[in-house]
Tab-separated table of C-alpha atoms and ligand atoms in Angstrom:
chain	number	residue	atom	x	y	z
A	1	MET	CA	14.424	9.471	22.466
A	2	ASN	CA	11.753	8.459	24.957
A	3	ILE	CA	9.761	11.605	25.763
A	4	ASP	CA	7.946	10.047	28.714
A	5	GLU	CA	11.253	9.165	30.366
A	6	LEU	CA	12.686	12.637	29.779
A	7	ASN	CA	9.511	14.193	31.126
A	8	ALA	CA	9.604	11.972	34.231
A	9	VAL	CA	13.230	12.962	34.976
A	10	ALA	CA	12.425	16.656	34.500
A	11	ARG	CA	9.375	16.446	36.749
A	12	ALA	CA	11.264	14.595	39.485
A	13	ILE	CA	13.873	17.374	39.590
A	14	VAL	CA	11.168	19.998	40.191
A	15	ALA	CA	8.873	17.874	42.379
A	16	PRO	CA	7.042	19.786	45.156
A	17	GLN	CA	9.445	21.788	47.362
A	18	LYS	CA	12.433	20.686	45.281
A	19	GLY	CA	14.938	22.464	43.098
A	20	VAL	CA	18.512	22.141	41.882
A	21	LEU	CA	21.863	22.667	43.590
A	22	ALA	CA	24.263	24.023	40.960
A	23	ALA	CA	27.647	22.632	42.069
A	24	ASP	CA	29.161	22.645	38.590
A	25	GLU	CA	31.752	25.381	39.035
A	26	SER	CA	34.593	24.898	36.579
A	27	SER	CA	38.092	24.629	38.105
A	28	PRO	CA	38.852	28.385	37.677
A	29	THR	CA	35.478	29.340	39.228
A	30	ILE	CA	35.744	27.038	42.250
A	31	LYS	CA	39.273	28.391	42.782
A	32	LYS	CA	37.767	31.885	43.064
A	33	ARG	CA	35.211	30.619	45.599
A	34	PHE	CA	37.937	28.840	47.618
A	35	ASP	CA	40.225	31.912	47.443
A	36	SER	CA	37.483	33.875	49.220
A	37	ILE	CA	37.833	31.555	52.257
A	38	LYS	CA	41.587	31.018	51.841
A	39	VAL	CA	41.350	27.346	50.917
A	40	GLU	CA	43.722	25.969	48.325
A	41	SER	CA	41.929	24.471	45.311
A	42	THR	CA	43.300	20.958	44.742
A	43	GLU	CA	41.640	17.892	43.287
A	44	GLU	CA	41.233	16.591	46.856
A	45	SER	CA	39.893	19.828	48.393
A	46	ARG	CA	37.335	20.102	45.581
A	47	ARG	CA	36.366	16.455	46.057
A	48	ARG	CA	36.024	16.865	49.809
A	49	TYR	CA	33.954	20.042	49.486
A	50	ARG	CA	31.522	18.410	47.064
A	51	GLU	CA	31.338	15.325	49.278
A	52	ILE	CA	30.386	17.587	52.200
A	53	LEU	CA	27.632	19.178	50.106
A	54	PHE	CA	26.222	15.894	48.841
A	55	THR	CA	26.237	14.080	52.197
A	56	SER	CA	24.367	16.877	54.011
A	57	GLU	CA	21.573	15.380	56.044
A	58	GLY	CA	18.024	16.181	54.990
A	59	ILE	CA	18.761	18.010	51.717
A	60	GLU	CA	16.992	15.337	49.676
A	61	ARG	CA	13.675	16.864	50.761
A	62	TYR	CA	14.497	20.068	48.908
A	63	ILE	CA	17.155	19.169	46.347
A	64	GLY	CA	15.845	17.192	43.368
A	65	GLY	CA	18.970	17.460	41.233
A	66	VAL	CA	22.630	18.457	41.439
A	67	ILE	CA	24.676	19.766	38.514
A	68	LEU	CA	28.228	18.408	38.557
A	69	PHE	CA	31.424	19.417	36.779
A	70	ASP	CA	33.260	16.827	34.649
A	71	GLU	CA	35.894	16.232	37.342
A	72	THR	CA	33.261	15.649	40.055
A	73	LEU	CA	31.333	13.112	38.000
A	74	ARG	CA	34.518	11.004	38.006
A	75	GLN	CA	35.211	11.387	41.748
A	76	THR	CA	34.194	9.173	44.656
A	77	THR	CA	33.477	9.484	48.370
A	78	ARG	CA	36.219	8.630	50.872
A	79	ASP	CA	35.006	5.045	50.850
A	80	GLY	CA	35.081	4.800	47.091
A	81	LYS	CA	31.450	5.319	46.079
A	82	PRO	CA	31.050	7.464	42.956
A	83	LEU	CA	29.585	10.852	43.951
A	84	ALA	CA	26.893	10.498	41.257
A	85	GLN	CA	25.901	7.145	42.762
A	86	LEU	CA	25.758	8.666	46.238
A	87	LEU	CA	23.300	11.268	44.943
A	88	SER	CA	21.163	8.712	43.083
A	89	ASP	CA	21.013	6.528	46.194
A	90	ARG	CA	19.613	9.524	48.092
A	91	GLY	CA	16.940	10.111	45.433
A	92	ILE	CA	18.746	13.161	44.016
A	93	THR	CA	19.194	13.218	40.237
A	94	PRO	CA	22.790	13.828	39.089
A	95	GLY	CA	23.440	16.045	36.067
A	96	ILE	CA	26.448	17.483	34.277
A	97	LYS	CA	27.582	20.840	32.906
A	98	VAL	CA	28.606	20.220	29.302
A	99	ASP	CA	29.395	23.631	27.841
A	100	LYS	CA	32.985	24.801	27.583
A	101	GLY	CA	32.366	28.367	28.640
A	102	ALA	CA	31.693	31.663	26.881
A	103	THR	CA	34.213	33.348	24.566
A	104	PRO	CA	34.055	36.672	22.694
A	105	LEU	CA	31.886	36.405	19.565
A	106	ALA	CA	34.153	37.264	16.638
A	107	LEU	CA	33.403	40.662	15.009
A	108	PHE	CA	30.750	41.522	17.632
A	109	PRO	CA	32.556	43.516	20.335
A	110	GLY	CA	30.963	42.938	23.748
A	111	ASP	CA	28.936	39.875	22.754
A	112	LYS	CA	29.928	36.386	23.866
A	113	VAL	CA	29.056	32.962	22.565
A	114	THR	CA	29.287	29.647	24.374
A	115	GLU	CA	31.501	26.907	22.968
A	116	GLY	CA	31.462	23.133	23.370
A	117	LEU	CA	29.459	21.664	20.479
A	118	ASP	CA	32.442	19.884	18.889
A	119	GLY	CA	32.474	16.264	20.030
A	120	LEU	CA	29.437	16.872	22.232
A	121	ARG	CA	27.516	13.798	21.015
A	122	GLU	CA	30.346	11.530	22.201
A	123	ARG	CA	30.792	13.368	25.497
A	124	LEU	CA	27.067	13.121	26.248
A	125	ALA	CA	27.124	9.371	25.639
A	126	GLU	CA	29.993	9.025	28.115
A	127	TYR	CA	28.302	11.217	30.732
A	128	LYS	CA	25.195	9.093	30.446
A	129	GLN	CA	27.261	5.983	31.137
A	130	LEU	CA	28.781	7.689	34.163
A	131	GLY	CA	25.284	8.169	35.614
A	132	ALA	CA	24.169	11.654	34.517
A	133	LYS	CA	20.458	11.997	33.764
A	134	PHE	CA	20.447	15.628	32.696
A	135	ALA	CA	22.833	18.237	31.335
A	136	LYS	CA	23.321	21.990	31.442
A	137	TRP	CA	24.569	24.556	28.909
A	138	ARG	CA	24.866	28.236	29.795
A	139	ALA	CA	24.676	31.105	27.323
A	140	VAL	CA	25.859	34.478	28.640
A	141	ILE	CA	24.301	37.732	27.490
A	142	ASN	CA	25.926	41.030	28.453
A	143	ILE	CA	24.051	44.321	28.495
A	144	ASP	CA	25.768	47.648	27.821
A	145	GLU	CA	24.310	51.109	27.300
A	146	ARG	CA	23.514	50.733	23.610
A	147	THR	CA	24.754	48.077	21.252
A	148	VAL	CA	25.157	44.928	23.355
A	149	PRO	CA	23.639	42.424	23.029
A	150	SER	CA	23.399	42.592	19.249
A	151	PRO	CA	20.496	40.757	17.587
A	152	PHE	CA	23.080	38.412	16.054
A	153	GLY	CA	24.661	37.723	19.461
A	154	ILE	CA	21.264	36.597	20.679
A	155	ARG	CA	20.710	34.451	17.584
A	156	ALA	CA	24.109	32.771	17.829
A	157	ASN	CA	23.587	31.846	21.479
A	158	ALA	CA	20.014	30.646	20.924
A	159	HIS	CA	21.215	28.479	18.045
A	160	ALA	CA	23.976	26.880	20.113
A	161	LEU	CA	21.570	26.215	23.005
A	162	ALA	CA	19.179	24.471	20.620
A	163	ARG	CA	21.945	22.367	19.008
A	164	TYR	CA	22.982	21.267	22.496
A	165	ALA	CA	19.418	20.554	23.647
A	166	ALA	CA	18.689	18.419	20.570
A	167	LEU	CA	21.855	16.357	21.136
A	168	CYS	CA	20.837	15.810	24.778
A	169	GLN	CA	17.382	14.569	23.883
A	170	GLU	CA	18.807	12.331	21.136
A	171	VAL	CA	20.934	10.479	23.713
A	172	GLY	CA	18.245	10.525	26.427
A	173	LEU	CA	19.459	13.315	28.732
A	174	VAL	CA	17.171	16.138	29.875
A	175	PRO	CA	18.664	19.448	28.708
A	176	ILE	CA	18.631	22.351	31.116
A	177	VAL	CA	18.651	25.315	28.758
A	178	GLU	CA	20.294	28.295	30.461
A	179	PRO	CA	20.132	31.652	28.695
A	180	GLU	CA	21.513	34.117	31.255
A	181	VAL	CA	21.203	37.872	30.981
A	182	LEU	CA	23.900	39.119	33.360
A	183	MET	CA	23.172	41.455	36.283
A	184	ASP	CA	26.430	43.373	35.712
A	185	GLY	CA	26.012	46.999	34.709
A	186	ALA	CA	23.759	49.961	35.391
A	187	HIS	CA	20.765	49.058	33.179
A	188	ASP	CA	17.289	49.333	34.664
A	189	ILE	CA	14.693	46.607	35.073
A	190	ASP	CA	12.878	47.597	31.848
A	191	ARG	CA	16.043	47.047	29.814
A	192	CYS	CA	16.532	43.653	31.447
A	193	GLU	CA	12.940	42.756	30.605
A	194	ALA	CA	13.344	43.826	26.964
A	195	VAL	CA	16.576	41.846	26.513
A	196	THR	CA	15.263	38.780	28.378
A	197	SER	CA	12.146	38.851	26.183
A	198	GLN	CA	14.182	38.975	22.962
A	199	LEU	CA	16.408	36.201	24.214
A	200	LEU	CA	13.641	33.843	25.346
A	201	GLY	CA	11.730	34.476	22.106
A	202	ALA	CA	14.814	33.548	20.079
A	203	VAL	CA	15.630	30.518	22.249
A	204	PHE	CA	12.185	28.950	21.922
A	205	ASN	CA	12.093	29.623	18.163
A	206	GLU	CA	15.412	27.809	17.775
A	207	LEU	CA	14.432	24.960	20.094
A	208	ASP	CA	11.286	24.437	18.042
A	209	ALA	CA	13.180	24.596	14.744
A	210	HIS	CA	15.628	21.994	16.089
A	211	ARG	CA	12.684	19.690	17.040
A	212	VAL	CA	13.465	19.848	20.735
A	213	VAL	CA	10.474	18.544	22.694
A	214	PHE	CA	9.470	21.102	25.313
A	215	ASP	CA	8.031	18.427	27.627
A	216	GLY	CA	11.495	16.904	28.039
A	217	MET	CA	13.557	19.951	29.048
A	218	LEU	CA	13.945	22.510	31.831
A	219	LEU	CA	14.571	26.244	31.394
A	220	LYS	CA	17.111	28.024	33.600
A	221	PRO	CA	16.678	31.761	33.056
A	222	ASN	CA	17.708	34.885	34.929
A	223	MET	CA	15.068	36.748	36.869
A	224	VAL	CA	14.137	40.134	35.402
A	225	ILE	CA	16.084	42.436	37.633
A	226	PRO	CA	17.927	45.800	37.410
A	227	GLY	CA	21.707	45.808	36.931
A	228	LEU	CA	23.743	45.732	40.143
A	229	LYS	CA	24.897	49.326	39.542
A	230	CYS	CA	21.449	50.683	38.672
A	231	PRO	CA	20.541	53.410	41.188
A	232	GLU	CA	16.937	52.239	41.189
A	233	GLN	CA	16.680	48.724	42.604
A	234	ALA	CA	13.423	46.733	42.517
A	235	SER	CA	11.308	45.115	45.223
A	236	ALA	CA	10.521	41.391	45.199
A	237	PRO	CA	6.944	41.988	43.886
A	238	GLU	CA	8.349	44.174	41.072
A	239	VAL	CA	10.909	41.532	40.097
A	240	ALA	CA	8.251	38.834	40.277
A	241	GLN	CA	5.783	40.743	38.099
A	242	ALA	CA	8.322	41.629	35.413
A	243	THR	CA	9.729	38.086	35.354
A	244	LEU	CA	6.308	36.444	35.129
A	245	ARG	CA	5.170	38.831	32.364
A	246	CYS	CA	8.195	37.819	30.355
A	247	LEU	CA	7.890	34.071	30.995
A	248	LEU	CA	4.143	33.970	30.296
A	249	ARG	CA	4.753	35.538	26.883
A	250	TYR	CA	7.689	33.425	25.772
A	251	VAL	CA	7.818	30.063	27.561
A	252	PRO	CA	5.473	27.309	26.320
A	253	ALA	CA	3.275	25.696	28.972
A	254	ALA	CA	4.624	22.257	27.961
A	255	VAL	CA	7.962	23.045	29.671
A	256	PRO	CA	7.683	21.172	33.005
A	257	GLY	CA	9.800	23.533	35.066
A	258	ILE	CA	11.644	26.822	35.221
A	259	VAL	CA	14.637	26.751	37.566
A	260	PHE	CA	16.092	30.219	38.073
A	261	LEU	CA	19.800	30.942	38.425
A	262	SER	CA	20.773	33.300	41.238
A	263	GLY	CA	23.290	35.264	39.172
A	264	GLY	CA	24.861	37.323	41.972
A	265	GLN	CA	21.739	38.050	44.047
A	266	SER	CA	22.211	37.570	47.786
A	267	PRO	CA	20.855	34.268	49.094
A	268	ALA	CA	17.939	36.036	50.810
A	269	ASP	CA	17.040	38.086	47.702
A	270	ALA	CA	17.099	34.992	45.477
A	271	THR	CA	14.774	33.177	47.878
A	272	ASP	CA	12.503	36.192	48.369
A	273	ASN	CA	12.089	36.814	44.634
A	274	LEU	CA	11.255	33.166	43.950
A	275	ASN	CA	8.824	33.228	46.848
A	276	ALA	CA	7.083	36.335	45.484
A	277	MET	CA	6.425	34.624	42.139
A	278	ASN	CA	4.983	31.518	43.747
A	279	ALA	CA	2.901	33.621	46.165
A	280	MET	CA	1.289	35.457	43.227
A	281	GLY	CA	-0.587	32.488	41.831
A	282	ARG	CA	-0.353	29.191	40.052
A	283	TRP	CA	1.610	29.099	36.816
A	284	PRO	CA	1.803	26.669	33.885
A	285	TRP	CA	5.271	25.445	34.894
A	286	GLN	CA	6.850	24.602	38.252
A	287	LEU	CA	8.769	27.696	39.350
A	288	SER	CA	11.881	26.605	41.186
A	289	PHE	CA	15.567	27.275	41.756
A	290	SER	CA	18.899	26.112	40.376
A	291	TYR	CA	21.156	28.203	42.549
A	292	GLY	CA	24.927	28.070	42.776
A	293	ARG	CA	26.098	31.035	44.837
A	294	ALA	CA	22.744	31.597	46.582
A	295	LEU	CA	22.865	28.059	48.016
A	296	GLN	CA	26.607	27.736	48.574
A	297	ALA	CA	27.699	31.137	49.922
A	298	PRO	CA	26.604	30.336	53.506
A	299	VAL	CA	28.129	26.851	53.234
A	300	LEU	CA	31.551	28.153	52.215
A	301	ALA	CA	31.389	30.797	54.963
A	302	ALA	CA	30.642	28.139	57.576
A	303	TRP	CA	33.159	25.578	56.283
A	304	GLN	CA	36.372	27.645	55.880
A	305	GLY	CA	38.116	24.436	54.779
A	306	LYS	CA	38.101	22.986	58.312
A	307	GLU	CA	36.902	19.497	59.203
A	308	ALA	CA	35.680	20.813	62.560
A	309	ASN	CA	33.186	23.003	60.668
A	310	VAL	CA	31.699	20.297	58.453
A	311	HIS	CA	28.555	19.898	60.519
A	312	ALA	CA	27.880	23.654	60.545
A	313	ALA	CA	28.478	23.822	56.784
A	314	GLN	CA	26.025	20.986	56.164
A	315	GLN	CA	23.446	22.632	58.443
A	316	ALA	CA	23.835	25.840	56.435
A	317	LEU	CA	23.114	23.990	53.182
A	318	ARG	CA	20.121	22.258	54.676
A	319	ARG	CA	18.677	25.512	55.998
A	320	ARG	CA	19.180	27.412	52.735
A	321	SER	CA	17.630	24.510	50.791
A	322	GLU	CA	14.681	24.416	53.168
A	323	LEU	CA	14.060	28.170	52.802
A	324	ASN	CA	14.045	27.770	49.018
A	325	GLY	CA	11.731	24.771	49.413
A	326	LEU	CA	9.342	27.075	51.293
A	327	ALA	CA	9.683	29.679	48.524
A	328	ARG	CA	8.403	27.033	46.101
A	329	ASP	CA	5.087	27.317	47.926
A	330	GLY	CA	5.133	31.061	48.586
A	331	LYS	CA	5.593	30.315	52.284
A	332	TYR	CA	8.938	32.022	52.935
A	333	ASN	CA	9.410	35.379	54.562
A	334	ARG	CA	12.493	37.368	55.446
A	335	SER	CA	11.975	37.044	59.167
A	336	MET	CA	13.024	33.393	58.773
A	337	GLU	CA	16.584	34.501	57.946
A	338	THR	CA	17.922	34.686	61.477
B	1	13P	P1	24.422	31.047	40.227
B	1	13P	O1	23.129	30.664	40.922
B	1	13P	O2	25.556	31.303	41.161
B	1	13P	O3	24.196	32.119	39.197
B	1	13P	O4	24.892	29.757	39.429
B	1	13P	C1	23.988	29.054	38.703
B	1	13P	C2	24.638	28.446	37.533
B	1	13P	O5	24.587	27.250	37.333
B	1	13P	C3	25.331	29.332	36.587
B	1	13P	O6	25.588	28.618	35.410
């Protein structure tokens, strides 16, 4: 493992104004996204959609890295250039989702655990050969009224994240460590903060125990936010304060960047909340984005599967990326949305 190289890759991904486009939807997830615009999900429609995203003019100013799905890393443009190569040529770092999804944790009703460690060392070596420079693994934490997540559910997910991160660094890939507390449910912001705190505490303990070097990784957490069904929603300054309190307590300053997931927030909310954090001061880590839905929702809406709409779809991606680039500097405001 060469720490300086890992650190340089991580820092390039979160360079000024830049963040990550999460385009690593698994086949069932991208099918759901395509269903919403009545586009059939085929190998070719998925390839074409990702090609549209990655050839959008001007996004390289705001997008430092793209997370791909296994299938996409093996696909090419119409003229036969590997999509990962296309990104690299534009100065955008390609990465790969390597987890195999969350399944119910046996004997812990309501808790989930992410699978994919079996054979991971070999898969990582192949992904590296195919051009990936970083990887992503997502742990999913549910909240219910009382017993979920269990302390053991948190431990099991933190352990798996650390096993994954160590394997990445061993082979020379930057791990993006993604512990996600879901927004589903009626819990309030305090409950989200308590669970996120427990989770981040456990994750960094396990990373340390597994000898993962903090300088050579990125963290992809949820923002601290009330559940979608909570009657009391929070303002951007409230979300920003609660999230920062949590991160300052549990995330070592050696971590080069924190790239939030959007998790079901609207595109404007995800941008506004990131903006509020960056407007509040300077922090030990770069505070950036790794959005899937919050970057792609306007693109899918503009595209509708039609070639005639490609330009509009690409403009939508560029605009959303630019707004998030502004949020990196605390220079976004909602009046820019129209
Ligand atoms: P969302 O921003 O849509 O939550 O997706 C980010 C991601 O990569 C989830 O794993």
